[in-house]
């Protein structure tokens, strides 16, 4: 499998899965994609239906990765997708299934279900891809005798998912910046209670934007980056996307009896990583009817899928909402879909994303491309805080199930796209305990707490407070690295 960039570099050159594993953007600023999407036949679908999650993941990765031996790849995947890693299941769900499907009921003639993606160690769907990334990184660094210092900024889910995936991994250190005293008590405790010597929590005296600015400055310092082997694990990482393709297949199999049935998915979206994985599953031949993109008030993607205009937002126009993991100003994986929508024309993709840098927007209506969005199954919608509260209440009243704010977003928008007899699966992206304040506002009660988290907030914490100063952060990284 050969990889190319959405902006054209690499056509003719050979980038393999392992070549792009540790990287972020392609050198030309584009995103990596396979030269063609592998196709899945009807008989493969039938065969995969009854497989365990790990074996299904192996089959799918095998189609995208041909430079890790079969035995090693299988071992890495089996080590990742184990029931004891996805043990934070709720009422009657089965941890063996890794991503259990929970039927809610029939609404508007459509079976409505939740795909539980949040039973991993940090209670958010990012674990599913990040846990595998931890194992792939360790394997690949050992293979080439390298070290990696992962540098990131977080205001919640991403940071803890990365830390739990990389804890104790050979050759990897994590330096995670977060705004000091600005995250929820639960999320702070989740990160800061980690005592692993390769995990460094850096609490920055400032806001999330200060953290991101520090990361940007260090990323532009190529000498420092090379010397200290700085890398990232952000949502554009290709292996993360492949890991997310797997649960679309799993969800499809669990919602259908045979391959003639079609299923829709509703995806709470921010950076479009999760939705992009659904798009690729559909391109591979999974019988997906619609991909419903659900955003919150930060509706960059909803606006595009309704109007054909893609307009990134300024910091002032990016809102802090009660579904904070979807508070984005631009959708960093969106370029991958645009590449496919434009018939994989890298020249046009490059031009459009130059327009984004110059003018902050582009429009695909006049060029006639936007009409084709429907061929790819995409529709969209968005929710407000009031919608999420109403949805959390309604789902609890009807089904006695408590959903988090991001999942509520997905359900609200899924309900606007119901079709008779077509099952619709909402991806459940986090457990409600992570957003306790909003759950109390909606239901006047505490969300259920998984048993492993009983005394999370009173565990000893390990973190370093630093001012919002790039040099101080660099000094800290230097002092903790062997070079
Ligand atoms: C990251 C995240 C999202 C958004 O996912 P994208 O892949 O960025 O679109 C939605 N919900 C939760 C809980 C998340 O952590």
Coordinates of C-alpha atoms and ligand atoms in Angstrom, one line a residue:
X1 CA 0.0 0.0 0.0
X2 CA 1.5 3.3 -1.2
X3 CA 0.6 6.6 0.4
X4 CA 0.2 10.0 -1.3
X5 CA -0.4 13.5 -0.1
X6 CA -3.6 15.4 -0.7
X7 CA -1.5 18.2 -2.1
X8 CA 0.4 16.1 -4.6
X9 CA 3.8 15.3 -3.1
X10 CA 4.6 11.6 -3.1
X11 CA 3.0 10.7 -6.4
X12 CA 5.5 8.2 -7.8
X13 CA 7.5 8.1 -4.5
X14 CA 7.0 5.3 -2.1
X15 CA 5.6 6.1 1.3
X16 CA 4.6 3.0 3.3
X17 CA 2.4 2.7 6.3
X18 CA 5.4 2.6 8.6
X19 CA 7.0 5.6 6.8
X20 CA 4.1 7.9 7.7
X21 CA 3.3 6.3 11.1
X22 CA 5.2 8.7 13.2
X23 CA 4.7 11.8 11.0
X24 CA 2.0 14.5 11.0
X25 CA 1.5 16.6 7.9
X26 CA 3.1 15.6 4.6
X27 CA 6.1 17.8 3.6
X28 CA 3.9 19.8 1.2
X29 CA 1.4 20.6 4.0
X30 CA -1.2 18.1 2.8
X31 CA -2.5 15.0 4.5
X32 CA -1.6 11.4 3.7
X33 CA -4.1 9.0 2.1
X34 CA -3.6 5.6 0.4
X35 CA -3.2 5.7 -3.4
X36 CA -6.4 3.8 -3.7
X37 CA -8.9 2.7 -1.0
X38 CA -8.8 -1.1 -0.6
X39 CA -12.1 -2.8 -1.4
X40 CA -14.0 -5.2 0.7
X41 CA -16.0 -8.0 -1.1
X42 CA -19.3 -9.4 -0.1
X43 CA -17.7 -12.7 0.9
X44 CA -15.2 -10.8 3.1
X45 CA -18.0 -8.9 4.8
X46 CA -19.8 -12.2 5.5
X47 CA -16.6 -13.7 6.9
X48 CA -15.8 -10.7 9.0
X49 CA -19.2 -10.6 10.5
X50 CA -18.5 -13.2 13.2
X51 CA -14.9 -12.2 14.0
X52 CA -13.7 -10.9 17.3
X53 CA -13.0 -7.1 17.4
X54 CA -9.2 -7.8 17.4
X55 CA -9.4 -10.1 14.4
X56 CA -11.6 -7.7 12.5
X57 CA -9.1 -4.9 13.2
X58 CA -6.3 -7.1 12.0
X59 CA -8.1 -7.8 8.7
X60 CA -8.7 -4.1 8.1
X61 CA -5.2 -3.0 9.1
X62 CA -3.8 -5.7 6.8
X63 CA -5.4 -3.9 3.9
X64 CA -3.6 -0.6 4.7
X65 CA -0.3 -1.8 6.1
X66 CA 2.0 -4.2 4.3
X67 CA 5.3 -3.4 6.0
X68 CA 4.8 -4.9 9.5
X69 CA 4.9 -8.7 9.5
X70 CA 1.6 -10.5 9.8
X71 CA 2.6 -12.0 13.1
X72 CA 3.8 -8.8 14.6
X73 CA 0.8 -6.8 13.4
X74 CA -1.6 -9.4 14.8
X75 CA 0.2 -9.5 18.1
X76 CA 0.1 -5.7 18.4
X77 CA -3.6 -5.6 17.6
X78 CA -4.5 -8.5 20.0
X79 CA -2.6 -6.8 22.8
X80 CA -4.6 -3.6 22.2
X81 CA -8.2 -4.8 21.8
X82 CA -8.6 -6.8 25.0
X83 CA -11.7 -7.0 27.2
X84 CA -9.7 -5.8 30.3
X85 CA -8.6 -2.6 28.5
X86 CA -12.3 -1.8 27.5
X87 CA -13.7 -2.8 30.9
X88 CA -15.6 0.4 31.8
X89 CA -18.8 -1.0 30.4
X90 CA -22.2 -0.1 31.8
X91 CA -25.4 -2.1 32.6
X92 CA -25.3 -5.4 30.8
X93 CA -22.9 -4.4 28.0
X94 CA -20.2 -6.9 27.2
X95 CA -16.5 -5.8 27.4
X96 CA -15.5 -8.7 25.2
X97 CA -17.2 -6.8 22.3
X98 CA -14.9 -3.8 22.8
X99 CA -17.5 -1.5 21.2
X100 CA -20.9 -2.9 22.2
X101 CA -24.0 -1.8 20.3
X102 CA -26.8 -0.6 22.6
X103 CA -30.3 -0.5 21.0
X104 CA -32.4 2.4 22.2
X105 CA -35.7 1.9 20.4
X106 CA -37.5 2.6 17.1
X107 CA -38.0 6.3 16.3
X108 CA -39.8 7.4 13.2
X109 CA -39.7 3.8 11.9
X110 CA -35.9 3.7 12.3
X111 CA -34.0 1.5 14.8
X112 CA -31.9 4.0 16.8
X113 CA -28.8 2.6 18.5
X114 CA -25.7 3.8 20.3
X115 CA -22.2 2.3 19.5
X116 CA -20.4 2.5 22.8
X117 CA -16.9 3.7 22.0
X118 CA -16.1 5.1 25.5
X119 CA -15.4 2.0 27.6
X120 CA -11.6 2.4 27.4
X121 CA -9.2 3.7 30.1
X122 CA -10.1 7.4 29.7
X123 CA -13.8 7.0 29.0
X124 CA -13.7 8.7 25.5
X125 CA -13.6 7.2 22.0
X126 CA -10.1 8.5 21.4
X127 CA -8.8 5.6 23.4
X128 CA -9.7 3.2 20.6
X129 CA -7.2 4.6 18.2
X130 CA -4.7 6.0 20.7
X131 CA -4.2 2.7 22.5
X132 CA -3.2 1.1 19.3
X133 CA -1.0 4.0 18.4
X134 CA 0.9 3.5 21.7
X135 CA 1.7 -0.1 20.8
X136 CA 2.5 0.7 17.1
X137 CA 4.8 3.6 18.2
X138 CA 6.7 1.4 20.7
X139 CA 7.1 -1.3 18.2
X140 CA 8.3 1.0 15.4
X141 CA 10.7 3.0 17.6
X142 CA 12.3 -0.3 18.9
X143 CA 12.6 -1.5 15.3
X144 CA 14.6 1.5 14.3
X145 CA 16.3 2.2 17.6
X146 CA 14.8 5.7 18.0
X147 CA 13.2 7.7 20.7
X148 CA 10.2 10.0 20.5
X149 CA 9.2 12.9 22.7
X150 CA 5.5 13.6 22.1
X151 CA 4.5 17.1 22.7
X152 CA 0.9 18.1 22.9
X153 CA -1.6 20.6 24.2
X154 CA -5.0 19.6 25.6
X155 CA -8.1 21.0 27.2
X156 CA -9.5 17.5 27.9
X157 CA -9.9 14.2 26.1
X158 CA -6.9 14.1 23.7
X159 CA -4.3 14.6 26.4
X160 CA -5.5 11.9 28.7
X161 CA -6.1 9.4 25.9
X162 CA -2.5 10.0 24.7
X163 CA -1.0 9.7 28.1
X164 CA -2.9 6.5 28.9
X165 CA -1.8 5.0 25.6
X166 CA 1.9 5.9 26.0
X167 CA 2.4 5.2 29.7
X168 CA 5.3 2.9 30.3
X169 CA 6.0 2.6 26.6
X170 CA 9.7 2.1 25.6
X171 CA 11.3 4.9 23.8
X172 CA 8.4 7.3 24.2
X173 CA 8.0 10.3 26.5
X174 CA 4.9 12.5 26.6
X175 CA 5.0 16.3 27.5
X176 CA 1.4 17.4 27.7
X177 CA 0.6 21.0 28.2
X178 CA -2.8 22.0 29.7
X179 CA -4.1 25.3 31.1
X180 CA -3.5 25.4 34.9
X181 CA -6.8 25.1 36.8
X182 CA -8.9 25.4 33.7
X183 CA -10.0 21.8 33.1
X184 CA -12.7 20.0 35.0
X185 CA -11.7 18.5 38.3
X186 CA -12.4 15.0 36.9
X187 CA -10.3 15.5 33.7
X188 CA -7.4 17.1 35.7
X189 CA -7.3 14.2 38.1
X190 CA -7.4 11.7 35.3
X191 CA -4.3 13.2 33.8
X192 CA -2.4 14.4 36.9
X193 CA -2.7 11.2 38.9
X194 CA -0.4 9.4 36.4
X195 CA 2.9 8.5 38.2
X196 CA 4.6 6.9 35.2
X197 CA 8.1 8.3 34.8
X198 CA 7.7 8.8 31.0
X199 CA 4.6 11.0 31.3
X200 CA 5.0 14.8 32.1
X201 CA 2.0 16.9 32.8
X202 CA 2.9 20.6 32.4
X203 CA 0.3 22.9 33.7
X204 CA 0.7 26.3 32.0
X205 CA -0.3 29.5 33.8
X206 CA -2.6 30.7 31.1
X207 CA -5.5 29.5 28.8
X208 CA -5.6 26.7 26.2
X209 CA -4.6 29.1 23.4
X210 CA -1.3 29.9 25.3
X211 CA -0.6 26.1 25.4
X212 CA -1.3 25.8 21.6
X213 CA 0.9 28.8 20.8
X214 CA 3.8 27.3 22.7
X215 CA 3.4 24.0 20.7
X216 CA 3.3 26.0 17.4
X217 CA 6.4 27.9 18.3
X218 CA 8.3 24.8 19.2
X219 CA 7.1 23.0 16.1
X220 CA 8.5 25.7 13.9
X221 CA 11.9 25.4 15.6
X222 CA 13.3 22.7 13.4
X223 CA 16.7 22.5 15.1
X224 CA 15.1 21.9 18.5
X225 CA 12.5 19.5 17.0
X226 CA 15.2 17.3 15.4
X227 CA 17.6 17.4 18.3
X228 CA 14.9 16.4 20.8
X229 CA 13.0 14.1 18.5
X230 CA 9.7 15.9 19.0
X231 CA 6.6 14.4 17.5
X232 CA 2.8 14.7 18.0
X233 CA -0.2 12.4 18.1
X234 CA -2.9 14.7 16.7
X235 CA -6.0 13.7 14.9
X236 CA -4.5 13.8 11.4
X237 CA -2.3 10.8 12.2
X238 CA -3.2 8.2 9.6
X239 CA -3.0 5.1 11.8
X240 CA -5.6 6.7 14.1
X241 CA -8.0 7.0 11.2
X242 CA -7.5 3.4 10.2
X243 CA -8.2 2.3 13.8
X244 CA -11.5 4.2 13.7
X245 CA -12.6 2.6 10.5
X246 CA -12.8 -0.7 12.3
X247 CA -15.8 0.2 14.5
X248 CA -17.9 1.3 11.6
X249 CA -17.7 -2.3 10.3
X250 CA -18.3 -3.7 13.8
X251 CA -21.3 -1.5 14.3
X252 CA -22.7 -2.4 10.9
X253 CA -22.4 -6.1 11.6
X254 CA -24.1 -5.8 15.0
X255 CA -27.0 -3.8 13.5
X256 CA -27.7 -6.1 10.5
X257 CA -28.3 -9.7 9.6
X258 CA -27.0 -9.7 6.1
X259 CA -24.9 -7.5 3.7
X260 CA -27.9 -6.3 1.7
X261 CA -29.0 -4.0 4.6
X262 CA -27.8 -0.5 4.8
X263 CA -27.2 1.5 8.0
X264 CA -26.6 5.2 8.7
X265 CA -24.2 6.6 11.2
X266 CA -24.4 9.9 13.2
X267 CA -21.0 11.2 14.2
X268 CA -20.4 14.0 16.8
X269 CA -17.7 15.9 15.0
X270 CA -15.0 18.4 15.6
X271 CA -11.8 17.8 13.6
X272 CA -13.6 15.4 11.3
X273 CA -11.3 12.5 12.1
X274 CA -14.1 10.2 13.2
X275 CA -16.4 11.2 10.3
X276 CA -13.5 10.8 7.9
X277 CA -13.0 7.2 9.0
X278 CA -16.7 6.6 8.3
X279 CA -16.3 8.1 4.8
X280 CA -13.4 5.7 4.1
X281 CA -15.3 2.7 5.4
X282 CA -18.0 3.6 2.9
X283 CA -15.5 4.0 0.1
X284 CA -14.2 0.5 0.9
X285 CA -17.7 -0.8 0.2
X286 CA -19.3 -1.0 3.6
X287 CA -23.1 -0.5 2.9
X288 CA -23.4 2.8 4.7
X289 CA -26.5 4.8 3.8
X290 CA -25.9 8.2 5.3
X291 CA -23.1 9.7 7.3
X292 CA -24.7 12.3 9.5
X293 CA -22.2 14.9 10.7
X294 CA -23.3 16.5 14.0
X295 CA -21.6 19.7 15.3
X296 CA -22.2 22.0 18.2
X297 CA -22.4 25.8 18.0
X298 CA -18.9 25.6 16.3
X299 CA -20.7 24.6 13.1
X300 CA -17.9 24.9 10.5
X301 CA -18.7 21.5 9.1
X302 CA -22.5 21.8 9.3
X303 CA -22.3 25.0 7.4
X304 CA -20.2 23.3 4.7
X305 CA -22.5 20.3 4.3
X306 CA -25.6 22.6 4.2
X307 CA -24.3 25.3 1.9
X308 CA -21.0 24.2 0.2
X309 CA -19.1 27.1 1.8
X310 CA -16.2 26.1 4.1
X311 CA -15.2 29.0 6.3
X312 CA -12.8 28.6 9.2
X313 CA -13.4 30.7 12.3
X314 CA -11.3 33.1 14.2
X315 CA -10.5 32.6 17.9
X316 CA -13.1 35.2 18.8
X317 CA -15.8 33.2 16.8
X318 CA -14.8 29.9 18.4
X319 CA -17.1 29.2 21.3
X320 CA -16.6 27.3 24.6
X321 CA -19.5 25.0 24.7
X322 CA -20.8 22.2 26.9
X323 CA -19.5 19.7 24.3
X324 CA -15.9 21.0 24.6
X325 CA -14.2 18.3 22.6
X326 CA -15.9 19.6 19.5
X327 CA -15.0 23.3 20.0
X328 CA -12.9 23.8 16.9
X329 CA -12.2 26.7 14.5
X330 CA -11.3 24.5 11.6
X331 CA -11.6 20.7 10.9
X332 CA -8.1 19.4 10.5
X333 CA -9.0 16.2 8.7
X334 CA -11.5 17.8 6.3
X335 CA -8.9 18.1 3.5
X336 CA -9.0 14.3 3.1
X337 CA -12.7 14.4 2.1
X338 CA -12.2 17.4 -0.1
X339 CA -9.5 15.5 -2.0
X340 CA -12.0 12.6 -2.7
X341 CA -14.8 15.0 -3.5
X342 CA -12.7 16.8 -6.1
X343 CA -11.9 13.5 -7.8
X344 CA -8.5 13.4 -6.1
X345 CA -7.1 16.4 -7.9
X346 CA -4.1 17.6 -5.8
X347 CA -3.7 20.8 -7.7
X348 CA -7.2 22.0 -6.9
X349 CA -6.9 20.9 -3.3
X350 CA -3.6 22.9 -2.9
X351 CA -5.3 25.9 -4.4
X352 CA -8.3 25.7 -2.1
X353 CA -6.3 25.4 1.0
X354 CA -4.1 28.3 -0.1
X355 CA -7.4 30.2 -0.3
X356 CA -8.1 29.2 3.3
X357 CA -4.8 30.7 4.3
X358 CA -5.4 33.9 2.3
X359 CA -9.1 34.4 2.7
X360 CA -10.2 32.0 5.4
X361 CA -12.8 30.3 3.2
X362 CA -13.7 28.6 -0.1
X363 CA -16.9 27.7 -1.9
X364 CA -17.7 24.6 -3.9
X365 CA -21.1 25.5 -5.2
X366 CA -20.1 27.6 -8.3
X367 CA -17.6 25.0 -9.4
X368 CA -20.3 22.3 -9.4
X369 CA -18.5 20.1 -6.9
X370 CA -20.9 20.6 -4.0
X371 CA -23.8 18.6 -5.7
X372 CA -21.6 15.5 -5.4
X373 CA -21.5 15.7 -1.6
X374 CA -24.8 13.7 -1.5
X375 CA -23.2 10.8 -3.5
X376 CA -20.8 10.4 -0.6
X377 CA -23.7 10.1 1.8
X378 CA -23.1 13.2 3.9
X379 CA -25.8 15.2 5.6
X380 CA -25.4 17.3 8.7
X381 CA -26.9 19.4 11.5
X382 CA -25.9 21.1 14.8
X383 CA -27.0 21.4 18.3
X384 CA -27.1 24.2 20.9
X385 CA -26.6 23.8 24.7
X386 CA -30.4 23.8 25.1
X387 CA -30.7 21.0 22.5
X388 CA -28.2 18.9 24.4
X389 CA -29.9 19.4 27.7
X390 CA -33.3 18.5 26.2
X391 CA -31.8 15.4 24.5
X392 CA -30.1 14.2 27.6
X393 CA -33.4 14.5 29.5
X394 CA -35.4 12.9 26.7
X395 CA -33.1 9.9 26.3
X396 CA -33.1 9.4 30.1
X397 CA -36.9 9.6 30.3
X398 CA -37.5 7.3 27.4
X399 CA -34.8 4.7 27.7
X400 CA -33.2 5.3 31.2
X401 CA -29.9 5.8 29.5
X402 CA -27.6 8.7 30.4
X403 CA -25.6 10.1 27.5
X404 CA -22.8 12.7 27.6
X405 CA -23.1 16.0 25.9
X406 CA -21.2 15.0 22.7
X407 CA -23.3 11.9 22.2
X408 CA -26.4 14.1 22.8
X409 CA -25.3 16.2 20.0
X410 CA -25.2 13.2 17.7
X411 CA -28.6 12.0 18.8
X412 CA -30.2 15.4 18.3
X413 CA -28.9 15.5 14.7
X414 CA -29.6 11.8 14.0
X415 CA -33.2 12.4 14.8
X416 CA -33.4 15.0 12.0
X417 CA -32.3 12.3 9.5
X418 CA -34.4 9.2 10.4
X419 CA -35.4 7.0 7.5
X420 CA -38.0 4.2 7.6
X421 CA -36.4 0.9 8.4
X422 CA -32.8 2.1 8.0
X423 CA -31.0 1.6 11.4
X424 CA -29.2 4.7 12.5
X425 CA -26.2 4.2 14.8
X426 CA -25.0 7.2 16.9
X427 CA -21.4 7.0 17.9
X428 CA -21.1 7.4 21.6
X429 CA -17.9 9.4 22.1
X430 CA -17.6 9.8 25.8
X431 CA -19.1 8.7 29.1
X432 CA -21.3 11.2 31.0
X433 CA -19.1 11.2 34.1
X434 CA -16.6 13.4 32.2
X435 CA -19.2 16.2 31.9
X436 CA -20.8 15.9 35.3
X437 CA -21.9 19.6 35.6
X438 CA -24.0 19.5 32.5
X439 CA -25.6 16.1 33.4
X440 CA -26.6 17.6 36.8
X441 CA -28.0 20.6 35.0
X442 CA -30.1 18.3 32.8
X443 CA -31.1 15.5 35.2
X444 CA -30.5 17.0 38.6
X445 CA -28.5 13.9 39.5
X446 CA -24.9 12.7 39.3
X447 CA -23.9 10.6 36.3
X448 CA -22.9 7.0 37.0
X449 CA -19.2 6.6 37.9
X450 CA -17.4 3.5 36.6
X451 CA -16.0 1.5 39.6
X452 CA -12.3 2.0 38.6
X453 CA -12.8 5.7 39.1
X454 CA -14.1 5.6 42.7
X455 CA -11.4 7.8 44.3
X456 CA -9.9 9.4 41.3
X457 CA -10.0 13.0 42.7
X458 CA -8.2 12.1 45.9
X459 CA -5.2 10.2 44.3
X460 CA -1.8 11.9 44.6
X461 CA -1.1 14.1 41.6
X462 CA 2.1 14.7 39.7
X463 CA 2.6 17.8 37.5
X464 CA 4.8 20.8 37.0
X465 CA 3.5 24.3 36.8
X466 CA 5.3 26.6 34.3
X467 CA 4.6 30.1 33.1
X468 CA 3.3 30.6 29.5
X469 CA 6.9 30.9 28.2
X470 CA 8.3 28.9 25.3
X471 CA 11.8 28.9 26.7
X472 CA 10.8 27.6 30.1
X473 CA 9.0 24.7 28.3
X474 CA 12.0 24.0 26.1
X475 CA 14.2 24.0 29.2
X476 CA 12.0 21.5 30.9
X477 CA 12.0 19.1 27.9
X478 CA 15.8 19.4 27.7
X479 CA 16.2 18.6 31.4
X480 CA 14.1 15.4 31.0
X481 CA 15.7 14.1 27.8
X482 CA 18.9 12.0 27.6
X483 CA 20.4 14.0 24.7
Ligands
LIG1 C1 -12.5 14.3 19.9 C2 -13.9 14.2 20.3 C3 -14.9 14.4 19.4 C4 -14.7 14.9 18.0 O1 -14.0 14.0 17.1 P1 -13.3 14.4 15.8 O2 -12.7 13.1 15.3 O3 -12.4 15.4 16.1 O4 -14.4 14.9 14.8 C5 -16.3 14.2 19.7 N1 -16.6 13.8 21.0 C6 -15.6 13.6 21.9 C7 -16.0 13.1 23.3 C8 -14.3 13.7 21.6 O5 -13.3 13.5 22.6

